[in-house]
mmCIF file of C-alpha atoms and ligand atoms in Angstrom:
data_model
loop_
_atom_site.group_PDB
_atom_site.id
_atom_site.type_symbol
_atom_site.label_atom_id
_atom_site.label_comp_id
_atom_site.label_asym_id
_atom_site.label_seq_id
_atom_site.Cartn_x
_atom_site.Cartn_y
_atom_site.Cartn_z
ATOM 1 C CA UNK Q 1 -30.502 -9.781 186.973
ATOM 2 C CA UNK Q 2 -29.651 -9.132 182.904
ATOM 3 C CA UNK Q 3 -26.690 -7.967 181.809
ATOM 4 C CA UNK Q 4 -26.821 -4.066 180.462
ATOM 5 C CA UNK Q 5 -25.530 -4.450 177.188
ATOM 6 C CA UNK Q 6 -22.867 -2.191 176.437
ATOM 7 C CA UNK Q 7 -24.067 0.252 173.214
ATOM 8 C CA UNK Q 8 -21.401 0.803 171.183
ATOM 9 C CA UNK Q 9 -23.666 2.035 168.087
ATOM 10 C CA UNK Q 10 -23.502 6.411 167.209
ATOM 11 C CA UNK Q 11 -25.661 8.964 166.102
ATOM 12 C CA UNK Q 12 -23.132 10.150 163.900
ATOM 13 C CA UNK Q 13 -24.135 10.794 160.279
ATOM 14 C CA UNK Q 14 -22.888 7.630 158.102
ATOM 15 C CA UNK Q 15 -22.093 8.754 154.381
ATOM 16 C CA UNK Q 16 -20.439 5.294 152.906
ATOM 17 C CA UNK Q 17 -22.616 4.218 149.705
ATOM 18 C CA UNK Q 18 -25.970 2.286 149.828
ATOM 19 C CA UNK Q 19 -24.918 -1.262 150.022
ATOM 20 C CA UNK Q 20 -21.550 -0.922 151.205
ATOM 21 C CA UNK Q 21 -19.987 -3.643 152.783
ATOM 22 C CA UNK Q 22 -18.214 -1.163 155.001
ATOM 23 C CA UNK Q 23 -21.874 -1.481 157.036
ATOM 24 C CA UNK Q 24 -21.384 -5.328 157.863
ATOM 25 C CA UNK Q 25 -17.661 -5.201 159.324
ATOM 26 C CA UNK Q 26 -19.125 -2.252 161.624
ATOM 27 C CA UNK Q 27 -21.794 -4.398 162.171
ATOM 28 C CA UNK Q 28 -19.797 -6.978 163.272
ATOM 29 C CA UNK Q 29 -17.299 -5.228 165.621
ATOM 30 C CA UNK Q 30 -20.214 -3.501 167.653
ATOM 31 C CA UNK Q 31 -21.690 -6.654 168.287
ATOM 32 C CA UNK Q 32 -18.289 -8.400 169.062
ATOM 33 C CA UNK Q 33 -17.249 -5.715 171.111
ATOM 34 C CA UNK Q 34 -20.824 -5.827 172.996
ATOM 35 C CA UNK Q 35 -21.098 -9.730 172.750
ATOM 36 C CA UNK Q 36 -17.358 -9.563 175.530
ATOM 37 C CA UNK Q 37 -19.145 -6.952 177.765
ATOM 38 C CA UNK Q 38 -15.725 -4.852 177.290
ATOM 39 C CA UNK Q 39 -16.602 -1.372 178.701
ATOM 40 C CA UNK Q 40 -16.651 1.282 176.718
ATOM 41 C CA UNK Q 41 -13.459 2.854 178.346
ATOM 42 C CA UNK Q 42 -11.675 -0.163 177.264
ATOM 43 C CA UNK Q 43 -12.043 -0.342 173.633
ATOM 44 C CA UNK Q 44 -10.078 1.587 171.253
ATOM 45 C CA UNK Q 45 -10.694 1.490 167.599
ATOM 46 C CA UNK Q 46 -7.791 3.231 165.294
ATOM 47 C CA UNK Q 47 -8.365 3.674 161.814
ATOM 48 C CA UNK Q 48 -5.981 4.284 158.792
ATOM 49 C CA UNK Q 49 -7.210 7.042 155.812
ATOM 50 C CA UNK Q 50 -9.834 5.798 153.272
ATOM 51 C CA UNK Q 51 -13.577 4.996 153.378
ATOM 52 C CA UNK Q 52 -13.201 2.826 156.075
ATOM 53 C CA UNK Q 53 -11.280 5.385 158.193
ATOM 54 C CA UNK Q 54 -14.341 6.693 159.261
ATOM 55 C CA UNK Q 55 -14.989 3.448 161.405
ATOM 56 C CA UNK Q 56 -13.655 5.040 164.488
ATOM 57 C CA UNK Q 57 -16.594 7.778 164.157
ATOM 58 C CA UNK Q 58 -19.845 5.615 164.192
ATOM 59 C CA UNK Q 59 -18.406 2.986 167.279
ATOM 60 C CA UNK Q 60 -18.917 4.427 170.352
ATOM 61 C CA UNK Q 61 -15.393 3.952 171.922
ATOM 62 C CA UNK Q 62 -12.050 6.188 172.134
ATOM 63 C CA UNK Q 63 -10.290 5.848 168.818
ATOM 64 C CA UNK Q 64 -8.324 7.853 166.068
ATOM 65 C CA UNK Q 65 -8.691 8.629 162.598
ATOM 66 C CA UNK Q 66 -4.816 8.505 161.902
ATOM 67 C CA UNK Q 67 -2.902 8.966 158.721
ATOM 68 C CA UNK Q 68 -2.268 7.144 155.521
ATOM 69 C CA UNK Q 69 -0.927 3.916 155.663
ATOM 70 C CA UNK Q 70 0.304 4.658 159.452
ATOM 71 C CA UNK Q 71 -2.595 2.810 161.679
ATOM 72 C CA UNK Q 72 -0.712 0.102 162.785
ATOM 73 C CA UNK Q 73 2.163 2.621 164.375
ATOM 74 C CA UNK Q 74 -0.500 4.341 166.367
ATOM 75 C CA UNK Q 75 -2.269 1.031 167.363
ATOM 76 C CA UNK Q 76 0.680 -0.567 168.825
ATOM 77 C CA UNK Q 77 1.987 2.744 170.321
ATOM 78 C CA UNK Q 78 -1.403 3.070 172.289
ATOM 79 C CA UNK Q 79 -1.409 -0.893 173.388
ATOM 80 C CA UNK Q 80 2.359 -0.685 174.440
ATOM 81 C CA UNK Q 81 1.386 2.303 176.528
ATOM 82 C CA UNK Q 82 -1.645 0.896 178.151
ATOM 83 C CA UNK Q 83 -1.637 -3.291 177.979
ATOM 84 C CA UNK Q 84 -4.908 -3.101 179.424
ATOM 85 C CA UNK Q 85 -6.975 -1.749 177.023
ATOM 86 C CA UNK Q 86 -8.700 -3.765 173.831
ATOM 87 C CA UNK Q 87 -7.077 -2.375 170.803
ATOM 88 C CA UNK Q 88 -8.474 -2.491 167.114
ATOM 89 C CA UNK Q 89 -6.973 -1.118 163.982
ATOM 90 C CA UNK Q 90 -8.874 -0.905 160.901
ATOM 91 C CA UNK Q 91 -7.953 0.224 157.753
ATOM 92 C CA UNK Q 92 -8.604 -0.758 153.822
ATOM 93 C CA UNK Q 93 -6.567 -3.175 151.751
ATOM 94 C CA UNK Q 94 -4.677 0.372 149.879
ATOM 95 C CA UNK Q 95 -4.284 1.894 153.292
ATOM 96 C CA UNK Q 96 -2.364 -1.780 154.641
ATOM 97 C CA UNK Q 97 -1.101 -3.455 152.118
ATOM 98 C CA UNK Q 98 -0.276 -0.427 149.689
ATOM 99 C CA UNK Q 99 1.559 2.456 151.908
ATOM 100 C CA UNK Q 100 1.596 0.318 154.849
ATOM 101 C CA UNK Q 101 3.191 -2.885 153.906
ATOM 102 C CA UNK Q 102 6.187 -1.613 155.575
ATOM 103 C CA UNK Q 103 4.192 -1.606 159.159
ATOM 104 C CA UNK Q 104 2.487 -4.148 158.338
ATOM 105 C CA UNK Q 105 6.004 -6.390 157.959
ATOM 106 C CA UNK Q 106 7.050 -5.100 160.717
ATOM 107 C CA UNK Q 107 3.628 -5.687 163.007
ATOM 108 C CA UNK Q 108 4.294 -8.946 162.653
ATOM 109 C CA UNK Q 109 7.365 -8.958 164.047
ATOM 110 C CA UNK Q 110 6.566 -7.683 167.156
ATOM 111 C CA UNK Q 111 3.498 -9.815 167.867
ATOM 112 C CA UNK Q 112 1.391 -7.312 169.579
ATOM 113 C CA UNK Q 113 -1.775 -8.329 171.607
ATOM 114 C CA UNK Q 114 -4.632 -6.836 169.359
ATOM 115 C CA UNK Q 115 -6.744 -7.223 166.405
ATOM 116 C CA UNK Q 116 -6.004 -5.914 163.060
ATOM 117 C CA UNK Q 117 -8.940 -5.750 160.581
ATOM 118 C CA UNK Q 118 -8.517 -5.136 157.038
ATOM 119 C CA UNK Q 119 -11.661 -3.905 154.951
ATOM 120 C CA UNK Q 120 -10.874 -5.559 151.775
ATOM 121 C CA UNK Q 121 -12.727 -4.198 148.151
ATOM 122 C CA UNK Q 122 -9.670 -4.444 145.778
ATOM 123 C CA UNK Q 123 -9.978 -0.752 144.721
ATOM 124 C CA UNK Q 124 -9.248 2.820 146.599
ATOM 125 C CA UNK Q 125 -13.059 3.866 146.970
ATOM 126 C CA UNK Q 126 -12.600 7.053 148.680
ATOM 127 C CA UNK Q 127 -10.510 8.174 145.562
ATOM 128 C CA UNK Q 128 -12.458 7.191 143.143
ATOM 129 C CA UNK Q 129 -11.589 3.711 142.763
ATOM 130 C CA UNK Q 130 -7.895 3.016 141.658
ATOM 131 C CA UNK Q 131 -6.715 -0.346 141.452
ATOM 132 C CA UNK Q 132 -5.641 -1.476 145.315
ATOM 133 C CA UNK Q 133 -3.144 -4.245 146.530
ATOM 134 C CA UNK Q 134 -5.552 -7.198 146.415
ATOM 135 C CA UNK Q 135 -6.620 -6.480 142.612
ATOM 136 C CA UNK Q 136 -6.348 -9.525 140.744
ATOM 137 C CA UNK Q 137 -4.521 -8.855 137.910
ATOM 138 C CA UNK Q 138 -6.408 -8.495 134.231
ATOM 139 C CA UNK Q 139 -9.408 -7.244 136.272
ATOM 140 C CA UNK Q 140 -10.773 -4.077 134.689
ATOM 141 C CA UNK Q 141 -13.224 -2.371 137.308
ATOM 142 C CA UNK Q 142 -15.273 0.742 136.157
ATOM 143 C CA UNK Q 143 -12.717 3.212 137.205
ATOM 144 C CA UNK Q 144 -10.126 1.708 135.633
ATOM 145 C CA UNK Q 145 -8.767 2.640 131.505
ATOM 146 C CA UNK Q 146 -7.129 -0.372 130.869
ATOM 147 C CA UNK Q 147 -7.394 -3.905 132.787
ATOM 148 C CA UNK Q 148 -4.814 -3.812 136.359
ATOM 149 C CA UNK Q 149 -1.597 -4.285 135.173
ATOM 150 C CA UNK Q 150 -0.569 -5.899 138.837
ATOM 151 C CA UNK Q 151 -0.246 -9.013 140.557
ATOM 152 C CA UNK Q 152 -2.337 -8.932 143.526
ATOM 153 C CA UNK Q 153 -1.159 -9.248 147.204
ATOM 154 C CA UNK Q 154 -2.303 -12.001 149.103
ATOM 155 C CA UNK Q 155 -2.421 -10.583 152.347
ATOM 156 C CA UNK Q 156 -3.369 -14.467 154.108
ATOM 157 C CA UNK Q 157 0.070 -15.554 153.088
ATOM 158 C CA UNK Q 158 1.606 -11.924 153.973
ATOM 159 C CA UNK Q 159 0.522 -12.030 157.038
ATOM 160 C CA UNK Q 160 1.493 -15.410 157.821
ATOM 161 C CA UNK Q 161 5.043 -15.038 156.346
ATOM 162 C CA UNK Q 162 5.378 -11.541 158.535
ATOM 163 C CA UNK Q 163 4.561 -13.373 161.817
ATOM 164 C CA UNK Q 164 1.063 -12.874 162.543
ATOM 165 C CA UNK Q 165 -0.204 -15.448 165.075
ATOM 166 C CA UNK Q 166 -4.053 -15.398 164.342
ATOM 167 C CA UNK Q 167 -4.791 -15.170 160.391
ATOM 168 C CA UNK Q 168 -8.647 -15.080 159.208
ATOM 169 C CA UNK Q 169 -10.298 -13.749 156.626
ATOM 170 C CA UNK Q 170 -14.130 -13.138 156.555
ATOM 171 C CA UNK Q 171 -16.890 -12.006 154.251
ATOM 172 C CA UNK Q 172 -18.582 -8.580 155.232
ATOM 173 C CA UNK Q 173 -22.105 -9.820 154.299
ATOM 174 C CA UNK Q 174 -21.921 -12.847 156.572
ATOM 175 C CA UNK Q 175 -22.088 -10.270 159.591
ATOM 176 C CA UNK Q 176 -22.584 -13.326 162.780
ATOM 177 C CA UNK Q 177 -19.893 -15.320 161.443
ATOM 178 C CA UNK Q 178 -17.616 -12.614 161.332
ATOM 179 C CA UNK Q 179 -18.569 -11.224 164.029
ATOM 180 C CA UNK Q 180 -17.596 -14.210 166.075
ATOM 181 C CA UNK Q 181 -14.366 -14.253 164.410
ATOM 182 C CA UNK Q 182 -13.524 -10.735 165.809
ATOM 183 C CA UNK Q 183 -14.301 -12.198 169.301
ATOM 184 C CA UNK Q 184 -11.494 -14.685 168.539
ATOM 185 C CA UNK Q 185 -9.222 -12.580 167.202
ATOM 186 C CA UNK Q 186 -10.023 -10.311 170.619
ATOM 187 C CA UNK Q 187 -9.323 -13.348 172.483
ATOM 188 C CA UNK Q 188 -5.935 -14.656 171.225
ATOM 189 C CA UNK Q 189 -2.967 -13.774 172.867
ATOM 190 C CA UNK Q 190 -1.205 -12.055 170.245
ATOM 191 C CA UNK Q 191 -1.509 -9.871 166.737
ATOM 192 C CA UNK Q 192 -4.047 -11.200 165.342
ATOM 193 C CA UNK Q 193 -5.270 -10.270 161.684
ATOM 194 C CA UNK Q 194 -8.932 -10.542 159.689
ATOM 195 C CA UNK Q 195 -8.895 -10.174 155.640
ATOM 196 C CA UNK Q 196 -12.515 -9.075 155.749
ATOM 197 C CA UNK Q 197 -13.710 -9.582 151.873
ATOM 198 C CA UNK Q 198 -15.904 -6.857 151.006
ATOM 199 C CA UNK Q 199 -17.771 -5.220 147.918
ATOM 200 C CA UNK Q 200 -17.427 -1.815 147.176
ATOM 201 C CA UNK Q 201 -20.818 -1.268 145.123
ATOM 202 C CA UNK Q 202 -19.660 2.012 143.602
ATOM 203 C CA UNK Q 203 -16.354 1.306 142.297
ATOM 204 C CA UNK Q 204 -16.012 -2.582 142.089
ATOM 205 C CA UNK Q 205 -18.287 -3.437 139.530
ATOM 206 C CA UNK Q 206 -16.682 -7.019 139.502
ATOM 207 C CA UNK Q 207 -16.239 -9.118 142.446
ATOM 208 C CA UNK Q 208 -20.008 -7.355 143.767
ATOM 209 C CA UNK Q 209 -22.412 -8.991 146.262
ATOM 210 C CA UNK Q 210 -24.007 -11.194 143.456
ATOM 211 C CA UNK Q 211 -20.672 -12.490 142.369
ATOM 212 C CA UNK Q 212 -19.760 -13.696 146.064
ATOM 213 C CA UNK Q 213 -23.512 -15.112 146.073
ATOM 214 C CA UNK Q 214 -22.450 -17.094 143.226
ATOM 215 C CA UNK Q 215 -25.172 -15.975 140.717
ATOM 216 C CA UNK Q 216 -23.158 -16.747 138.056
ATOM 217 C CA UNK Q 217 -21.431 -19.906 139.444
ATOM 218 C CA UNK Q 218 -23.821 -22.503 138.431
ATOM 219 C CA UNK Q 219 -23.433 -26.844 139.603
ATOM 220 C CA UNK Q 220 -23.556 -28.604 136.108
ATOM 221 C CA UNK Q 221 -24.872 -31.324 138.397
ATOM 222 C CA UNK Q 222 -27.538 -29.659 140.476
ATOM 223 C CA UNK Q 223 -28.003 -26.198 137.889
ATOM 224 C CA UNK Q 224 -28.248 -24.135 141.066
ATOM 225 C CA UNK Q 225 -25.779 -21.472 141.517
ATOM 226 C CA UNK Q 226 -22.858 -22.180 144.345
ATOM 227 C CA UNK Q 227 -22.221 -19.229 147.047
ATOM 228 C CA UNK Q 228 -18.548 -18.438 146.186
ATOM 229 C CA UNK Q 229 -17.398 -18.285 150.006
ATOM 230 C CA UNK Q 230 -16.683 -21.572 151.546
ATOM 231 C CA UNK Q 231 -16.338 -21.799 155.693
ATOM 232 C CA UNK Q 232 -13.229 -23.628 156.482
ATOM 233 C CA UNK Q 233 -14.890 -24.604 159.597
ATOM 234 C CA UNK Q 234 -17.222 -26.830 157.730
ATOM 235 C CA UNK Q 235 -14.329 -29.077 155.779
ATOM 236 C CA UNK Q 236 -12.631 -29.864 158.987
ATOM 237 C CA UNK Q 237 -9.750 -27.515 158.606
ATOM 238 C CA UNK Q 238 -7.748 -26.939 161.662
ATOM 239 C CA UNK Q 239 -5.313 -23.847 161.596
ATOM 240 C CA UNK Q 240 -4.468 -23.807 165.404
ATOM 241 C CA UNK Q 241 -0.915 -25.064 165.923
ATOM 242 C CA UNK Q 242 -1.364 -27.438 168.506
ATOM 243 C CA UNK Q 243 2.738 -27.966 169.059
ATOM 244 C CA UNK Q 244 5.725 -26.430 167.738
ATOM 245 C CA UNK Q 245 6.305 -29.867 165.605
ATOM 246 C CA UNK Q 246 3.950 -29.123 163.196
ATOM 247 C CA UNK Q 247 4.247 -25.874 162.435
ATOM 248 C CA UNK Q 248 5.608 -26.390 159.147
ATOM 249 C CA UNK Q 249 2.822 -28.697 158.190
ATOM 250 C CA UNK Q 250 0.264 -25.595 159.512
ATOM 251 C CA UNK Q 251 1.845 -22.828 157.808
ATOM 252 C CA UNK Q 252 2.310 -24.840 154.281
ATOM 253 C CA UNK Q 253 -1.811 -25.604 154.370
ATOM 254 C CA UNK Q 254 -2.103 -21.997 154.930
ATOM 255 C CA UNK Q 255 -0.238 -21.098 151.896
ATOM 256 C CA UNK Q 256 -2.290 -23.942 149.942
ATOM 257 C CA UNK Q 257 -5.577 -22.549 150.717
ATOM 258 C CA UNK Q 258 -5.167 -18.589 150.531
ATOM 259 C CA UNK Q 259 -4.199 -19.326 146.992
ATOM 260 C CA UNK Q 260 -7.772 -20.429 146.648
ATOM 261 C CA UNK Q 261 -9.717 -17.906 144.458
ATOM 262 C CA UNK Q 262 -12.616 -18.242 142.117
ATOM 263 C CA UNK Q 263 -15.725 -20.347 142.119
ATOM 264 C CA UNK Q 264 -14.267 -21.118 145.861
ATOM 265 C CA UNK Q 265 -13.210 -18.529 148.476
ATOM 266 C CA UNK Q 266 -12.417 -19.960 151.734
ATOM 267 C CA UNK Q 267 -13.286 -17.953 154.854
ATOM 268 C CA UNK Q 268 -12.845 -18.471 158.537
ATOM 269 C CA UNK Q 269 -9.189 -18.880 160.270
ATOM 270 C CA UNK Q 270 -6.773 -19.740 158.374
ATOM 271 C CA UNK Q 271 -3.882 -20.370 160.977
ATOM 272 C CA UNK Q 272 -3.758 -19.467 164.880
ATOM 273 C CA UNK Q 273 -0.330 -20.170 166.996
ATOM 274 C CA UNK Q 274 0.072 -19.136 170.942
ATOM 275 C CA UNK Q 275 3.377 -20.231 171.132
ATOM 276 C CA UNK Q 276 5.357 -16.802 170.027
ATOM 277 C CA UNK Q 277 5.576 -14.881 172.938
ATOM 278 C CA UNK Q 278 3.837 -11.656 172.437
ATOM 279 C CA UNK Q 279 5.273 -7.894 172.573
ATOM 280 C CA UNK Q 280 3.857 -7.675 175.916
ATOM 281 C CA UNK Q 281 5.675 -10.816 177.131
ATOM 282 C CA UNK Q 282 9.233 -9.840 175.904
ATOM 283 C CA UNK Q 283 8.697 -6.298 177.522
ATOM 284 C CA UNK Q 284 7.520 -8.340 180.734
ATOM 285 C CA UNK Q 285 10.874 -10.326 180.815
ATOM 286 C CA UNK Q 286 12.985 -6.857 181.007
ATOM 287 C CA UNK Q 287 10.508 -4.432 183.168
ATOM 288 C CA UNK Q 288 8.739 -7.152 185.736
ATOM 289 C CA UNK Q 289 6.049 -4.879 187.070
ATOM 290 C CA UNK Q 290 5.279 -3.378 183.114
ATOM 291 C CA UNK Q 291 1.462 -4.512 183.468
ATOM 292 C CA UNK Q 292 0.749 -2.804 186.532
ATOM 293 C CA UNK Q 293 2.694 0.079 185.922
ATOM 294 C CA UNK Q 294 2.204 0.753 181.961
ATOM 295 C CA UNK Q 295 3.704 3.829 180.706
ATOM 296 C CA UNK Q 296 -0.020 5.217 180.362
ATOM 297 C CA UNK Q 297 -0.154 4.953 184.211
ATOM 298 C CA UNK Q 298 2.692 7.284 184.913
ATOM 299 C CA UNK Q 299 2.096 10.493 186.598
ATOM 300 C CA UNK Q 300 3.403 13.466 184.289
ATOM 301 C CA UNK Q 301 2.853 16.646 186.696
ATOM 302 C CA UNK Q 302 3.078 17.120 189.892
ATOM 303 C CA UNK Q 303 0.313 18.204 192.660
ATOM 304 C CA UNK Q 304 0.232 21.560 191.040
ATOM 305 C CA UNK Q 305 -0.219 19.996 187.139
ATOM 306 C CA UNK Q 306 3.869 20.934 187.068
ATOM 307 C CA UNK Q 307 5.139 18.782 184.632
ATOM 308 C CA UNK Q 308 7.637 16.452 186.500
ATOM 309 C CA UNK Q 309 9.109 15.232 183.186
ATOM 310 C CA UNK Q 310 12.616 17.056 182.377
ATOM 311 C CA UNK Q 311 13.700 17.568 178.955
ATOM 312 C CA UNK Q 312 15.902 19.715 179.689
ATOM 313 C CA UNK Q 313 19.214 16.729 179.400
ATOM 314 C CA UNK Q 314 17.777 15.600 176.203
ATOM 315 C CA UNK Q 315 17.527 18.551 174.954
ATOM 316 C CA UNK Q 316 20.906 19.609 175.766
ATOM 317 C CA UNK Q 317 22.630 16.279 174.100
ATOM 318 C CA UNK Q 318 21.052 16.941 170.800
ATOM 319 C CA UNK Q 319 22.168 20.712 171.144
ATOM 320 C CA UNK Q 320 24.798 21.128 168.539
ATOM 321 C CA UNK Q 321 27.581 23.479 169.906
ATOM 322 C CA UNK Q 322 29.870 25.152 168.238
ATOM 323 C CA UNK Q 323 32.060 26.669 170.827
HETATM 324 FE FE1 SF4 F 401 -18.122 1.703 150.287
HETATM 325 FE FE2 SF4 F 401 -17.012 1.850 147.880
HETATM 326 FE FE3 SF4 F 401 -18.743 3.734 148.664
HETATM 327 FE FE4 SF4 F 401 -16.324 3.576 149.768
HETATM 328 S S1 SF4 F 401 -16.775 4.056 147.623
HETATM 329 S S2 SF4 F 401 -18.277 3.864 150.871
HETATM 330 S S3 SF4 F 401 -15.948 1.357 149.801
HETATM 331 S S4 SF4 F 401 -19.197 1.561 148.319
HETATM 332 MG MG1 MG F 402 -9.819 -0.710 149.413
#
């Protein structure tokens, strides 16, 4: 008998731009999240503020739309609480890298077991544009006065310095490719992270569609334009850290190649290392029956809906007396 797939497309009205690349990274996590069979109860998608906030609304799953710069909090809060469910935090490269480089540090850290995808267009497109973390510097996009006076985040090496166990980075329009990264990254045990390179039609008038497609990056052997996005896959580049002993030889390749940018963009995953425990792991080692017994499974009222939570004593130790 054939598998029902599991629809995880909406009927809710989409409003991002004509040729947004917002459209193949939602693309790509339906048909990951449908390609795994995970049921619909399982998925979770949380999303940060900015165009691609809206993600959450047009996958049909549980998520939130949370707050600025804060999606990473909520994500790991809701995976902590329930272990068993497939979490998913999206958010743009101002929303992560801008107001929530702090979380993002500190994500890393920890080592949570989900996915963290960043929709990555350089600028802040639902305000119009401004110059966002991964802005080269000297780029002047249409919103812009005067050319960004920034150095640009590289949020490959970030990651990778911050403790992130599965680094990729993929390109919006290549939707089955990334796609099947996102059923990696669902798969590794640990946080992993996607760069997900993406033009913003209506506000980055530089690094467009046609500029990834290399229209303007012609062979002086062959006179054919070269596609700008190279699969790391396909030069026999191995990020997985096979043992501990060459870990420093992994991470330094890492650095090497997300400092590629130009007439070459490598895609595809960068670095990938099981042998950090994860969040869940360390919790494991302190509170031995944590996955059957998440704090999402507790009861919190009692047969009559009574709440059976008293807090009453905590209450009373922050009460400030001044008898
Ligand atoms: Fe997409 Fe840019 Fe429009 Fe936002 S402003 S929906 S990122 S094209
Ligand atoms: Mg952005």
């Amino acid at each position: 008998m054939a598998l029902k797939l599991v629809d995880y497309k909406t009927e809710v009205h989409n409003d991002w731009c004509a040729g947004c690349g917002d459209f193949g990274i939602l693309n790509s996590i339906q048909m990951a999240l449908a390609d795994m069979q995970i049921p619909r109860h399982a998925a979770t998608i949380f999303s940060g503020i900015g165009c691609s906030g809206k993600t959450p609304h047009f996958i049909n799953a549980y998520g939130i739309h949370t707050l600025h710069g804060r999606v990473l909090p909520f994500a790991q809060g809701a995976k902590l609480s329930n272990p068993n469910l497939e979490v998913i935090a999206v958010g743009g490269d101002g929303d992560g890298l801008g107001i929530g480089a702090g979380h993002f540090v500190s994500a890393g850290r920890r080592n949570v077991d989900m996915v963290y995808i960043i929709f990555d267009n350089g600028v802040y497109g639902l305000t119009k544009g401004q110059a966002a973390p991964t802005l080269k510097l000297g780029l002047k996009t249409k919103s812009l006065p005067q050319p960004n006076a920034n150095n640009s985040v590289n949020p490959i090496s970030l990651a990778l310095i911050a403790g992130f166990t599965f680094i990729a980075r993929g390109y919006s329009y290549e939707v089955k490719h990334l796609k099947d990264l996102i059923k990696m990254a669902i798969q590794h045990k640990g946080l992993a992270f996607i760069d997900v390179l993406q033009p913003c039609p209506t506000y980055n008038d530089i690094n467009t569609k046609e500029w990834f497609q290399g229209l303007d990056n012609i062979s002086p052997e062959t006179g054919k334009q070269i596609p700008r996005t190279y699969k790391l896959e396909e030069i026999g580049y191995d990020g997985i850290v096979h043992n501990e002993d060459e870990l420093n030889a992994k991470m330094a390749q890492v650095i090497e190649r997300s400092n590629e940018w130009g007439n070459r963009i490598p895609v595809g995953i960068f670095y990938q290392n099981e042998h950090i425990p994860t969040y869940e792991d360390r919790i494991l080692s302190r509170i031995n029956n944590y996955i059957e017994s998440p704090p999402a499974k507790q009861n919190i009222s009692d047969k009559e809906n009574k709440p059976i939570s008293n807090i009453g004593r905590l209450l009373d130790d922050l009460r400030i007396d001044n008898k």
